[in-house]
Tab-separated table of C-alpha atoms and ligand atoms in Angstrom:
chain	number	residue	atom	x	y	z
R	1	MET	CA	5.990	-20.705	39.857
R	2	GLU	CA	7.534	-17.825	41.716
R	3	LEU	CA	10.503	-15.661	40.528
R	4	TRP	CA	13.025	-14.338	42.961
R	5	PRO	CA	12.969	-10.442	43.576
R	6	GLY	CA	14.473	-8.645	40.949
R	7	ALA	CA	13.962	-11.563	38.203
R	8	TRP	CA	11.732	-9.340	36.105
R	9	THR	CA	14.409	-6.724	35.975
R	10	VAL	CA	16.986	-9.280	34.840
R	11	LEU	CA	14.658	-10.500	32.201
R	12	LEU	CA	13.859	-7.119	30.949
R	13	LEU	CA	17.780	-6.314	30.840
R	14	LEU	CA	18.258	-9.592	28.725
R	15	LEU	CA	15.459	-8.729	26.498
R	16	LEU	CA	17.072	-5.115	25.930
R	17	LEU	CA	20.356	-6.860	25.142
R	18	LEU	CA	18.763	-9.476	22.899
R	19	LEU	CA	17.109	-6.944	20.658
R	20	PRO	CA	20.085	-4.975	19.580
R	21	THR	CA	22.125	-8.179	19.362
R	22	LEU	CA	19.471	-9.533	16.790
R	23	TRP	CA	19.369	-6.154	15.074
R	24	PHE	CA	23.029	-6.199	14.324
R	25	CYS	CA	23.757	-10.015	13.936
R	26	ALA	CA	20.666	-11.444	12.396
R	27	PRO	CA	19.774	-9.636	9.114
R	28	SER	CA	16.341	-11.470	8.892
R	29	ALA	CA	15.519	-10.224	12.436
R	30	LYS	CA	16.437	-6.669	11.407
R	31	TYR	CA	14.175	-6.915	8.370
R	32	PHE	CA	11.371	-8.192	10.441
R	33	PHE	CA	11.833	-5.286	12.952
R	34	LYS	CA	11.921	-2.861	9.981
R	35	MET	CA	8.736	-4.306	8.560
R	36	ALA	CA	6.936	-4.593	11.660
R	37	PHE	CA	7.812	-0.702	12.269
R	38	TYR	CA	6.694	0.010	8.906
R	39	ASN	CA	3.272	-1.623	9.147
R	40	GLY	CA	2.776	-0.292	12.748
R	41	TRP	CA	3.669	3.395	11.684
R	42	ILE	CA	1.251	3.216	8.753
R	43	LEU	CA	-1.477	1.882	11.095
R	44	PHE	CA	-0.610	4.832	13.432
R	45	LEU	CA	-0.469	7.438	10.663
R	46	ALA	CA	-3.857	6.216	9.471
R	47	VAL	CA	-5.502	6.751	12.832
R	48	LEU	CA	-4.359	10.427	12.443
R	49	ALA	CA	-5.626	10.686	8.918
R	50	ILE	CA	-9.116	9.181	9.446
R	51	PRO	CA	-10.772	12.151	11.260
R	52	VAL	CA	-9.306	14.405	8.633
R	53	CYS	CA	-10.529	12.245	5.569
R	54	ALA	CA	-13.926	11.553	7.308
R	55	VAL	CA	-14.741	15.274	6.880
R	56	ARG	CA	-15.155	14.760	3.142
R	57	GLY	CA	-16.214	11.226	3.487
R	58	ARG	CA	-15.199	8.690	0.783
R	59	ASN	CA	-13.503	10.928	-1.828
R	60	VAL	CA	-10.553	10.431	-4.081
R	61	GLU	CA	-9.285	13.871	-3.049
R	62	ASN	CA	-8.403	12.176	0.284
R	63	MET	CA	-5.769	10.392	-1.370
R	64	LYS	CA	-3.614	13.499	-1.426
R	65	ILE	CA	-3.720	13.581	2.563
R	66	LEU	CA	-2.508	10.006	2.611
R	67	ARG	CA	0.227	10.726	0.040
R	68	LEU	CA	1.461	13.755	2.011
R	69	MET	CA	1.335	11.862	5.319
R	70	LEU	CA	3.497	8.910	3.779
R	71	LEU	CA	6.067	10.877	1.791
R	72	HIS	CA	8.563	10.967	4.760
R	73	LEU	CA	8.758	7.327	5.131
R	74	LYS	CA	11.432	6.905	2.543
R	75	TYR	CA	13.710	9.108	4.659
R	76	LEU	CA	13.151	6.834	7.671
R	77	TYR	CA	14.230	3.888	5.606
R	78	GLY	CA	17.083	5.639	3.835
R	79	ILE	CA	15.497	5.122	0.337
R	80	ARG	CA	16.760	7.324	-2.244
R	81	VAL	CA	14.072	7.762	-4.910
R	82	GLU	CA	14.790	8.855	-8.600
R	83	VAL	CA	11.803	10.025	-10.560
R	84	ARG	CA	11.796	10.053	-14.332
R	85	GLY	CA	9.422	10.721	-16.967
R	86	THR	CA	6.337	12.134	-15.011
R	87	HIS	CA	5.578	14.221	-18.005
R	88	HIS	CA	4.221	11.016	-19.406
R	89	PHE	CA	1.246	11.473	-17.065
R	90	PRO	CA	-1.483	13.542	-18.941
R	91	ALA	CA	-2.504	16.635	-17.136
R	92	SER	CA	-6.242	16.225	-17.505
R	93	GLN	CA	-7.840	12.969	-18.748
R	94	PRO	CA	-8.727	9.576	-17.497
R	95	TYR	CA	-5.979	6.846	-17.732
R	96	VAL	CA	-4.776	3.699	-16.171
R	97	VAL	CA	-1.296	3.506	-14.543
R	98	VAL	CA	0.223	-0.032	-14.426
R	99	SER	CA	3.257	-0.847	-12.538
R	100	ASN	CA	5.124	-3.967	-11.093
R	101	HIS	CA	4.685	-5.201	-7.547
R	102	GLN	CA	7.448	-6.591	-5.541
R	103	SER	CA	6.736	-5.753	-2.104
R	104	SER	CA	4.610	-3.488	0.321
R	105	LEU	CA	7.329	-1.035	-0.090
R	106	ASP	CA	5.945	-0.307	-3.448
R	107	LEU	CA	3.618	1.944	-1.727
R	108	LEU	CA	6.380	4.476	-1.251
R	109	GLY	CA	7.276	4.607	-4.916
R	110	MET	CA	3.609	4.832	-5.848
R	111	MET	CA	3.210	7.679	-3.341
R	112	GLU	CA	6.203	9.515	-4.862
R	113	VAL	CA	4.541	9.808	-8.420
R	114	LEU	CA	0.846	9.479	-7.506
R	115	PRO	CA	-0.907	11.796	-10.028
R	116	GLY	CA	-3.946	13.981	-8.859
R	117	ARG	CA	-7.295	12.056	-8.526
R	118	CYS	CA	-5.571	8.754	-8.955
R	119	VAL	CA	-6.687	5.770	-6.848
R	120	PRO	CA	-5.228	2.301	-6.691
R	121	ILE	CA	-7.011	-1.045	-7.111
R	122	ALA	CA	-6.266	-3.230	-4.071
R	123	LYS	CA	-7.186	-6.605	-2.848
R	124	ARG	CA	-10.142	-6.837	-0.680
R	125	GLU	CA	-8.360	-8.241	2.253
R	126	LEU	CA	-6.748	-4.763	2.695
R	127	LEU	CA	-9.964	-3.304	3.677
R	128	TRP	CA	-9.812	-5.277	6.842
R	129	ALA	CA	-6.273	-4.089	7.782
R	130	GLY	CA	-7.597	-1.904	10.693
R	131	SER	CA	-6.998	1.859	10.457
R	132	ALA	CA	-5.189	1.365	7.167
R	133	GLY	CA	-8.183	-0.302	5.710
R	134	LEU	CA	-10.359	2.443	6.851
R	135	ALA	CA	-8.124	5.254	5.579
R	136	CYS	CA	-7.881	3.411	2.205
R	137	TRP	CA	-11.673	3.218	1.884
R	138	LEU	CA	-12.136	7.046	2.713
R	139	ALA	CA	-9.616	7.743	0.054
R	140	GLY	CA	-11.517	5.917	-2.542
R	141	VAL	CA	-9.187	3.037	-3.064
R	142	ILE	CA	-11.122	0.369	-5.096
R	143	PHE	CA	-11.314	-3.098	-3.495
R	144	ILE	CA	-11.668	-6.414	-5.485
R	145	ASP	CA	-12.249	-9.826	-4.457
R	146	ARG	CA	-9.657	-11.629	-6.441
R	147	LYS	CA	-11.333	-15.058	-5.605
R	148	ARG	CA	-14.415	-13.968	-7.363
R	149	THR	CA	-13.421	-13.140	-10.862
R	150	GLY	CA	-17.021	-12.065	-11.875
R	151	ASP	CA	-17.398	-9.746	-9.034
R	152	ALA	CA	-14.023	-8.325	-9.796
R	153	ILE	CA	-14.876	-7.759	-13.227
R	154	SER	CA	-18.320	-5.927	-12.376
R	155	VAL	CA	-16.363	-3.696	-9.865
R	156	MET	CA	-13.810	-2.837	-12.761
R	157	SER	CA	-16.633	-2.332	-15.228
R	158	GLU	CA	-18.146	0.442	-12.731
R	159	VAL	CA	-14.691	1.797	-12.400
R	160	ALA	CA	-14.531	2.412	-16.089
R	161	GLN	CA	-17.661	4.426	-15.929
R	162	THR	CA	-16.195	6.494	-13.092
R	163	LEU	CA	-12.965	7.134	-14.972
R	164	LEU	CA	-15.100	8.617	-17.710
R	165	THR	CA	-17.642	10.639	-15.549
R	166	GLN	CA	-15.634	11.704	-12.637
R	167	ASP	CA	-12.124	12.505	-13.961
R	168	VAL	CA	-10.529	9.770	-12.043
R	169	ARG	CA	-7.247	7.825	-12.832
R	170	VAL	CA	-6.740	4.320	-11.774
R	171	TRP	CA	-3.361	2.513	-10.566
R	172	VAL	CA	-3.166	-1.107	-11.246
R	173	PHE	CA	-0.778	-3.773	-10.261
R	174	PRO	CA	-1.440	-6.101	-13.165
R	175	GLU	CA	0.577	-8.909	-11.727
R	176	GLY	CA	-2.250	-9.195	-9.150
R	177	THR	CA	0.016	-10.114	-6.195
R	178	ARG	CA	3.569	-9.279	-4.852
R	179	ASN	CA	6.387	-10.907	-6.785
R	180	HIS	CA	9.713	-10.905	-5.060
R	181	ASN	CA	12.000	-12.620	-7.448
R	182	GLY	CA	12.811	-9.967	-9.721
R	183	SER	CA	10.948	-11.161	-12.699
R	184	MET	CA	7.384	-10.227	-13.796
R	185	LEU	CA	4.427	-12.440	-13.332
R	186	PRO	CA	1.954	-12.769	-16.291
R	187	PHE	CA	-0.295	-9.857	-16.199
R	188	LYS	CA	-3.870	-10.198	-15.371
R	189	ARG	CA	-6.159	-8.645	-17.931
R	190	GLY	CA	-8.314	-6.428	-16.071
R	191	ALA	CA	-6.272	-3.283	-16.334
R	192	PHE	CA	-6.240	-3.544	-20.115
R	193	HIS	CA	-10.128	-4.094	-20.475
R	194	LEU	CA	-10.364	-1.117	-18.121
R	195	ALA	CA	-8.262	0.915	-20.373
R	196	VAL	CA	-10.205	-0.021	-23.369
R	197	GLN	CA	-13.522	0.324	-21.745
R	198	ALA	CA	-12.679	3.913	-20.535
C	216	LIG	C1	-1.423	7.993	6.110
C	216	LIG	C2	-1.998	6.623	6.424
C	216	LIG	C3	-2.134	5.819	5.234
C	216	LIG	C4	-2.892	4.582	5.586
C	216	LIG	C5	-3.202	3.807	4.338
C	216	LIG	C6	-2.132	3.182	3.665
C	216	LIG	C7	-1.930	3.176	2.345
C	216	LIG	C8	-2.905	3.822	1.586
C	216	LIG	C9	-2.677	4.262	0.217
C	216	LIG	C10	-2.977	3.593	-0.837
C	216	LIG	C11	-3.422	2.258	-1.026
C	216	LIG	C12	-2.454	1.318	-1.251
C	216	LIG	C13	-2.790	0.101	-2.105
C	216	LIG	C14	-1.928	-0.900	-2.034
C	216	LIG	C15	-1.769	-1.606	-3.302
C	216	LIG	C16	-2.347	-3.020	-3.238
C	216	LIG	C17	-2.171	-3.633	-4.496
C	216	LIG	C18	-2.847	-5.075	-4.512
C	216	LIG	O1	-3.647	-5.268	-3.654
C	216	LIG	S1	-2.529	-5.952	-5.904
C	216	LIG	C19	-3.837	-6.989	-5.777
C	216	LIG	C20	-5.138	-6.636	-6.457
C	216	LIG	N1	-4.923	-6.241	-7.727
C	216	LIG	C21	-5.161	-6.956	-8.793
C	216	LIG	O2	-5.662	-8.150	-8.909
C	216	LIG	C22	-4.995	-6.370	-10.213
C	216	LIG	C23	-6.162	-6.424	-10.955
C	216	LIG	N2	-6.622	-7.767	-11.462
C	216	LIG	C24	-7.241	-8.046	-12.459
C	216	LIG	O3	-7.391	-7.004	-13.289
C	216	LIG	C25	-7.924	-9.398	-12.983
C	216	LIG	O4	-7.838	-9.414	-14.182
C	216	LIG	C26	-9.198	-9.613	-12.157
C	216	LIG	C27	-10.293	-8.693	-12.830
C	216	LIG	C28	-9.162	-9.538	-10.651
C	216	LIG	C29	-9.535	-11.049	-12.687
C	216	LIG	O5	-8.441	-11.900	-12.223
C	216	LIG	P1	-8.256	-13.409	-12.803
C	216	LIG	O6	-7.209	-14.092	-11.886
C	216	LIG	O7	-9.417	-14.159	-13.042
C	216	LIG	O8	-7.464	-13.271	-14.127
C	216	LIG	P2	-7.602	-12.869	-15.835
C	216	LIG	O9	-7.056	-11.516	-15.849
C	216	LIG	O10	-7.003	-14.054	-16.404
C	216	LIG	O11	-9.165	-12.657	-16.044
C	216	LIG	C30	-10.050	-13.765	-16.399
C	216	LIG	C31	-11.078	-13.537	-17.470
C	216	LIG	O12	-11.864	-12.321	-17.277
C	216	LIG	C32	-11.682	-11.274	-18.329
C	216	LIG	N3	-11.503	-10.034	-17.815
C	216	LIG	C33	-10.785	-9.500	-16.773
C	216	LIG	N4	-11.179	-8.210	-16.530
C	216	LIG	C34	-12.304	-7.890	-17.322
C	216	LIG	C35	-13.061	-6.775	-17.379
C	216	LIG	N5	-12.687	-5.698	-16.792
C	216	LIG	N6	-13.908	-6.730	-18.326
C	216	LIG	C36	-14.189	-7.869	-18.993
C	216	LIG	N7	-13.435	-9.099	-19.007
C	216	LIG	C37	-12.548	-9.016	-18.108
C	216	LIG	C38	-10.090	-11.582	-18.736
C	216	LIG	O13	-9.961	-11.259	-20.216
C	216	LIG	C39	-10.148	-13.188	-18.809
C	216	LIG	O14	-11.057	-13.687	-19.887
C	216	LIG	P3	-10.221	-14.302	-21.078
C	216	LIG	O15	-9.331	-15.383	-20.628
C	216	LIG	O16	-11.300	-14.853	-22.059
C	216	LIG	O17	-9.453	-13.113	-21.735
C	217	LIG	C1	-7.100	-4.630	13.729
C	217	LIG	C2	-6.499	-5.251	12.573
C	217	LIG	C3	-4.948	-5.060	12.350
C	217	LIG	C4	-4.675	-5.528	11.071
C	217	LIG	C5	-3.088	-5.414	10.906
C	217	LIG	C6	-2.750	-5.410	9.484
C	217	LIG	C7	-1.385	-5.080	9.273
C	217	LIG	C8	-1.247	-4.261	8.058
C	217	LIG	C9	-0.756	-2.971	8.298
C	217	LIG	C10	-0.747	-1.858	7.690
C	217	LIG	C11	-1.065	-1.930	6.255
C	217	LIG	C12	-0.080	-1.212	5.529
C	217	LIG	C13	-0.569	-0.804	4.127
C	217	LIG	C14	0.430	-1.142	3.278
C	217	LIG	C15	-0.173	-1.180	1.725
C	217	LIG	C16	0.510	-2.064	0.748
C	217	LIG	C17	-0.201	-3.210	0.616
C	217	LIG	C18	0.228	-4.338	-0.253
C	217	LIG	O1	1.310	-4.211	-0.860
C	217	LIG	O2	-0.452	-5.217	-0.262
C	217	LIG	C19	-0.049	-6.314	-1.018
C	217	LIG	C20	-1.110	-6.562	-1.990
C	217	LIG	O3	-0.765	-5.709	-2.988
C	217	LIG	C21	-0.784	-7.987	-2.816
C	217	LIG	O4	-0.974	-8.902	-1.835
C	217	LIG	P1	-0.444	-10.391	-2.000
C	217	LIG	O5	1.024	-10.220	-2.363
C	217	LIG	O6	-1.105	-11.169	-2.864
C	217	LIG	O7	-0.532	-10.871	-0.519
């Protein structure tokens, strides 16, 4: 099929008109655009972070770099963060932080208060999220395969040793998945075994 001259310009103009219309009139489209930008921006930032982190190799100290690079995101999204009680994080000993998990935006809250030498436990699938996966790996994120309980438990037992020997803290989302409905899912037991073992 052949389009008349200028048809592409008309199509482009229609598209340019459609995007702001969706943005202002369809809240779900606005949400979609915002989340798409969120993920895209993180993938882009990860591309910048990878060479810097690669200098150290896989190292929990790289988490500081990711943290610094992500802190501005709250301003882009107009999120006001109020932090209370950080004095409860001991200054120098291994511990396990547990938190609820509603959405991928929890990353912003986590980065706001993430203690030094603290790494999150994440689902293994995140490792394959392109540049973000590689950046997470370089920053020492611990990946577990939720479908293989035995393997996940072995990884967590190794983590317990690391906590003790390498002065590392671990951040766990004990619900084990995102939960949007405002309530809490039953907690998985790994975080608590980890705390006891460490
Ligand atoms: C600038 C650019 C930046 C680019 C990068 C962007 C961001 C980077 C920065 C940071 C990274 C962000 C990370 C994002 C967060 C991602 C969050 C997630 O992915 S949440 C999903 C993964 N997390 C979890 O699953 C939580 C941990 N899970 C568990 O602890 C589970 O218990 C489990 C070990 C996986 C097992 O799960 P299961 O479903 O089988 O449930 P149960 O808990 O009931 O356990 C079954 C059984 O096993 C016993 N058990 C469990 N753990 C242990 C253990 N460690 N030792 C011994 N036994 C264990 C448990 O007691 C049960 O037995 P029983 O019933 O007899 O008690
Ligand atoms: C070339 C491959 C391209 C892959 C593109 C992947 C797109 C993803 C892009 C960016 C990743 C952003 C990192 C966000 C970190 C937050 C992760 C997160 O919160 O994961 C959810 C997990 O806790 C629970 O998972 P489920 O609720 O069980 O599901």
